[in-house]
Coordinates of C-alpha atoms in Angstrom, one line a residue:
X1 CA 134.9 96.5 91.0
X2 CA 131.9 99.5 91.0
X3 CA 130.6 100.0 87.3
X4 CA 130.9 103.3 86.4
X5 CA 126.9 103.9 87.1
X6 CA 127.7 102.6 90.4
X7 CA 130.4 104.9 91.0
X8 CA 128.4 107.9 89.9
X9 CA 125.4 106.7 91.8
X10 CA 128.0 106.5 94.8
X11 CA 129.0 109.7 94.8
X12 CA 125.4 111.0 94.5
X13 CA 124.6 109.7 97.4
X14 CA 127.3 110.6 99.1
X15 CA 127.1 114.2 98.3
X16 CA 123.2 114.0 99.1
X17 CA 120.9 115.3 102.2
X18 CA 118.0 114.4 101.6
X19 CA 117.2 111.5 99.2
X20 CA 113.6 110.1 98.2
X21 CA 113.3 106.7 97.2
X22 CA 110.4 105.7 94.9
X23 CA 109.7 102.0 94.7
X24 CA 107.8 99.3 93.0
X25 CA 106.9 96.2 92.4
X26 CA 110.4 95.7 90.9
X27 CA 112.7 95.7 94.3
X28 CA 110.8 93.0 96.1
X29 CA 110.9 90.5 93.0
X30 CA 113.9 89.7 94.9
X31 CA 112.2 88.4 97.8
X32 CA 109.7 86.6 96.1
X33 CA 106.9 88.6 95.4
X34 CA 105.7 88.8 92.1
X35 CA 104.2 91.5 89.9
X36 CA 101.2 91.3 89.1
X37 CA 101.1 94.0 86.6
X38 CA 104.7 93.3 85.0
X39 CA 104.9 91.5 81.8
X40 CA 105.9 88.2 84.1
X41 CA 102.3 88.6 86.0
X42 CA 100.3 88.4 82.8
X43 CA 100.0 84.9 82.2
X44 CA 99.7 84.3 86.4
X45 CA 96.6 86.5 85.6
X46 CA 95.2 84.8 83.2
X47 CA 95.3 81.7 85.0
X48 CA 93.9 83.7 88.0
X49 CA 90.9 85.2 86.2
X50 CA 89.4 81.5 85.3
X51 CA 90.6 79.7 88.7
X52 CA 88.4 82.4 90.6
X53 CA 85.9 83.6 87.8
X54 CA 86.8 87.5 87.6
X55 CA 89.7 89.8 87.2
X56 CA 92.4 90.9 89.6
X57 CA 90.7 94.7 89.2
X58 CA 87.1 93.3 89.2
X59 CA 88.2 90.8 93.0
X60 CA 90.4 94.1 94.3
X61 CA 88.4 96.4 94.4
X62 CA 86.1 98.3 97.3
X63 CA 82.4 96.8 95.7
X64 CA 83.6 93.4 95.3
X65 CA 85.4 93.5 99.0
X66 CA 81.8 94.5 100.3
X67 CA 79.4 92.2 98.0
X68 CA 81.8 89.2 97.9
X69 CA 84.1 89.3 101.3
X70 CA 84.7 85.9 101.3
X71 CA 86.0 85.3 97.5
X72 CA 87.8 88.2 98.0
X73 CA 89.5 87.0 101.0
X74 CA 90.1 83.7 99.3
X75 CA 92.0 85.8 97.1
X76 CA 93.9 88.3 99.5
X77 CA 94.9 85.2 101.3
X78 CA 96.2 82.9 98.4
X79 CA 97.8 85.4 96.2
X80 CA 98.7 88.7 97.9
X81 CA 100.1 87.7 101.0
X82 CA 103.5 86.1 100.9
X83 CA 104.6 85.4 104.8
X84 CA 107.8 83.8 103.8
X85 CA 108.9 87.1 101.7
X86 CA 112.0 89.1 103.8
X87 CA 113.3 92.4 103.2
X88 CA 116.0 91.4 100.5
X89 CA 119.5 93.0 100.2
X90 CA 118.2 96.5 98.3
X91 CA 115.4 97.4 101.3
X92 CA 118.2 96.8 103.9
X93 CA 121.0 98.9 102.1
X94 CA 118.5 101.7 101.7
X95 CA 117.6 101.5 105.8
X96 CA 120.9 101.4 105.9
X97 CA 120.7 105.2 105.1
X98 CA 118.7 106.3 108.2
X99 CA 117.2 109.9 108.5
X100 CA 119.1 110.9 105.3
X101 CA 116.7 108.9 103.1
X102 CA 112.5 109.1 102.6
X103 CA 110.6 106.0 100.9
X104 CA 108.0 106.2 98.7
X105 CA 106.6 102.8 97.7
X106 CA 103.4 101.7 95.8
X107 CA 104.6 98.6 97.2
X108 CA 102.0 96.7 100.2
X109 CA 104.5 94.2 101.9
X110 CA 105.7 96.2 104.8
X111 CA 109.2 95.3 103.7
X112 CA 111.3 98.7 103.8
X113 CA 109.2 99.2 107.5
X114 CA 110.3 95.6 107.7
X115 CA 114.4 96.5 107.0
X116 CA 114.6 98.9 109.3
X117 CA 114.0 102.2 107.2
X118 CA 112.1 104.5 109.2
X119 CA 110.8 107.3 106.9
X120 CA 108.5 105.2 104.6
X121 CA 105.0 106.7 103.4
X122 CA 102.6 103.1 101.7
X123 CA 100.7 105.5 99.0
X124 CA 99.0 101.9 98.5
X125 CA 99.0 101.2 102.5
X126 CA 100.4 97.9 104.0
X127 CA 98.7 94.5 104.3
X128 CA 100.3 94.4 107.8
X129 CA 97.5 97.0 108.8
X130 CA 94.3 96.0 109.4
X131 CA 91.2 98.0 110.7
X132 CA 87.6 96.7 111.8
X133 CA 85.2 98.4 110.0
X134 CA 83.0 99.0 112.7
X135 CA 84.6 100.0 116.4
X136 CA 87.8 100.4 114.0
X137 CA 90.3 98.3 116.2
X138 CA 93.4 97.9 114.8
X139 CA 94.8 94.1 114.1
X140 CA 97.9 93.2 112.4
X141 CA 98.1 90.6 109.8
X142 CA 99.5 87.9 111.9
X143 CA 96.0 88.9 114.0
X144 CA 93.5 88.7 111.2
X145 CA 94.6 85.4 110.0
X146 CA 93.7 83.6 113.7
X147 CA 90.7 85.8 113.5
X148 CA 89.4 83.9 110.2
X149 CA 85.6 82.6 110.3
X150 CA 85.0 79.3 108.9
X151 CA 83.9 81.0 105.2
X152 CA 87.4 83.0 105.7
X153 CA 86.7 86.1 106.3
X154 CA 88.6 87.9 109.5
X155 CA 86.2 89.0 111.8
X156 CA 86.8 91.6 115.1
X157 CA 86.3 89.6 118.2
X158 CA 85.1 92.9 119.7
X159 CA 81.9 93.6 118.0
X160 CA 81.5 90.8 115.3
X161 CA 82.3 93.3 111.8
X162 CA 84.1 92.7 109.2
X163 CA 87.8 93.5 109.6
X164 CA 89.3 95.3 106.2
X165 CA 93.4 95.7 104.9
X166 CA 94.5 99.0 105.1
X167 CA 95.0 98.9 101.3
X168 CA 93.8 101.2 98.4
X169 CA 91.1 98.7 96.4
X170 CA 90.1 100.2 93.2
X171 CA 87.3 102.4 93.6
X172 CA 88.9 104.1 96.7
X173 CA 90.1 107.4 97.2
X174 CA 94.1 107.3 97.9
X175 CA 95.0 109.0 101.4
X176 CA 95.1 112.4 101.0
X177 CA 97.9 112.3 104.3
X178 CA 100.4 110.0 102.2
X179 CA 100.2 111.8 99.3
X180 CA 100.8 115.4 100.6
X181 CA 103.8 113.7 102.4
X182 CA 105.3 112.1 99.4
X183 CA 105.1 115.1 97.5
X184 CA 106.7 117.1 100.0
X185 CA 109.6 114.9 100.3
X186 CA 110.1 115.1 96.2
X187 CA 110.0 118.9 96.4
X188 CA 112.9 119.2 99.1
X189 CA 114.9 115.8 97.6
X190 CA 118.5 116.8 96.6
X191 CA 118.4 113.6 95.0
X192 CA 115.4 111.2 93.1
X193 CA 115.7 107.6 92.7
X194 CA 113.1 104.9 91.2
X195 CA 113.7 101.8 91.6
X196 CA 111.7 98.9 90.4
X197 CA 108.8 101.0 88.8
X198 CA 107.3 101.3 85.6
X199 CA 106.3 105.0 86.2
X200 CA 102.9 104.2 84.5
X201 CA 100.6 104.0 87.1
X202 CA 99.5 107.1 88.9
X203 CA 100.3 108.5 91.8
X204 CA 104.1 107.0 91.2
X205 CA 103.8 108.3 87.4
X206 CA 102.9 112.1 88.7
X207 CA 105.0 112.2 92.0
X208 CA 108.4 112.6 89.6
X209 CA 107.3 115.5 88.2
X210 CA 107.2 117.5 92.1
X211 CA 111.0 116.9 92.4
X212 CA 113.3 120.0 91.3
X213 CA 116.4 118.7 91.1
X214 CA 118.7 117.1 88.2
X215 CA 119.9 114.3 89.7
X216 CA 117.3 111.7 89.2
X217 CA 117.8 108.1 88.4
X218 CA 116.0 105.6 87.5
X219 CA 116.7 101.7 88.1
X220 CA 114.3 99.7 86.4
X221 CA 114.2 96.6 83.9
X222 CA 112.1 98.3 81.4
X223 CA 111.8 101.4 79.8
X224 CA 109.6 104.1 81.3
X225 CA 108.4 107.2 80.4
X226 CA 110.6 109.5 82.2
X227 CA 113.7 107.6 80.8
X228 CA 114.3 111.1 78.9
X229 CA 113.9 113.2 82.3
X230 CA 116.6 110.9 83.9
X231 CA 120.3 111.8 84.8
X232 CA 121.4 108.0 85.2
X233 CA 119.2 104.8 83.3
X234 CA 120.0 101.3 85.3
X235 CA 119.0 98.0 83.9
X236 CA 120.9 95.9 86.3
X237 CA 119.8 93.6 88.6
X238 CA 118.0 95.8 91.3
X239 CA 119.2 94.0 94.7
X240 CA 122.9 93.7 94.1
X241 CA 123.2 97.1 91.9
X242 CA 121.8 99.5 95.4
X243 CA 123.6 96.9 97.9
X244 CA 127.0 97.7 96.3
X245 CA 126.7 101.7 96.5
X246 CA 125.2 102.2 99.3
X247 CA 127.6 101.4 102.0

């Protein structure tokens, strides 16, 4: 039996062309990955700042990558990568959807790619992409992890460099490509929903504001700050709540 949220996010979709997801952290709790900025990550943190002697934004970001590669790969390695972690059941209903939906995600695991959905712009990028900062060969993550050096740090076989994530560290400049393409898809969505985002962190706090439509929903735990601009407020449990309306 559909709550009536679900039945009126049901028939949204339904009735809908073109629909733009906009993830978070939030929708892949469910498969195990945890968020590091959510009030459950804080005391993970904590723990992390004194077991590797700085902070998550001090270790992730583009000056420590280049004057400390290795601690920062010790880092990548033991708490941002989660190989076990599949696509749970709210990525695959939303593949599920085909050309008729867009993803957005500030999320890095490759798992919407990894569910099947086909339109998905990483405005973070994807730890499944890797690039060799100096011929700039390609390697996927499976690839830089046999590639390791004996201090840890993933190293082209080509011409000896460093290879780097394609991820956004702090410090660097988001790609102007992803961005352009996210906002497009918000300005031609008949239909908006966020799903597992505090809408606090920019770009996902600004990309809302491109979509001219009033059917937007939101899905989240907590409260954000574009509750009031919502047309539907979830609080349910993200991975059964989307796997029961879409069919």
């Amino acid at each position: 039996m559909l709550t009536e949220n679900q039945t009126k996010l049901k028939e949204l979709i339904k009735q809908s062309k073109h629909i733009v997801f906009l993830t978070g952290a939030g929708i892949s709790k469910p498969s195990g990955i945890p968020d590091i900025r959510g009030a459950d990550g804080l005391s993970k943190r904590q723990a992390n700042d004194i077991k590797y002697g700085a902070t998550y934004e001090e270790i992730v970001s583009h000056s420590y990558f280049m004057m400390e590669t290795a601690k920062f790969y010790r880092y990548y390695f033991n708490e941002m990568i989660y190989l076990d972690a599949k696509p749970n059941k709210a990525h695959l209903a939303i593949a599920r959807l085909g050309d008729k939906a867009t993803v957005v995600t500030q999320n890095i695991d490759a798992l919407h790619t990894r569910a099947g959905s086909k339109d998905v712009i990483e405005v973070h990028g994807s730890t499944y992409k890797n690039r060799c900062l100096g011929c700039h060969q390609f390697y996927t993550l499976d690839e830089i992890i046999k590639l390791r050096d004996e201090n840890g740090v993933p190293k082209c076989p080509k011409c000896g460099k460093v290879i780097k994530p394609e991820v956004v560290l702090f410090e660097e400049p988001l790609n102007e490509g992803d961005i352009d393409a996210a906002v497009n898809a918000m300005m031609h969505a008949d239909l908006l929903i966020v799903i597992g985002s505090s809408l606090v962190v920019n770009p996902a706090a600004s990309l809302p504001f491109y979509y001219p439509g009033k059917n937007f929903v939101i899905i989240n735990k907590e409260p954000t700050p574009l509750d009031a601009r919502a047309s539907i407020i979830i609080r349910e449990p993200v991975e059964s709540f989307i796997d029961e309306v879409i069919d």
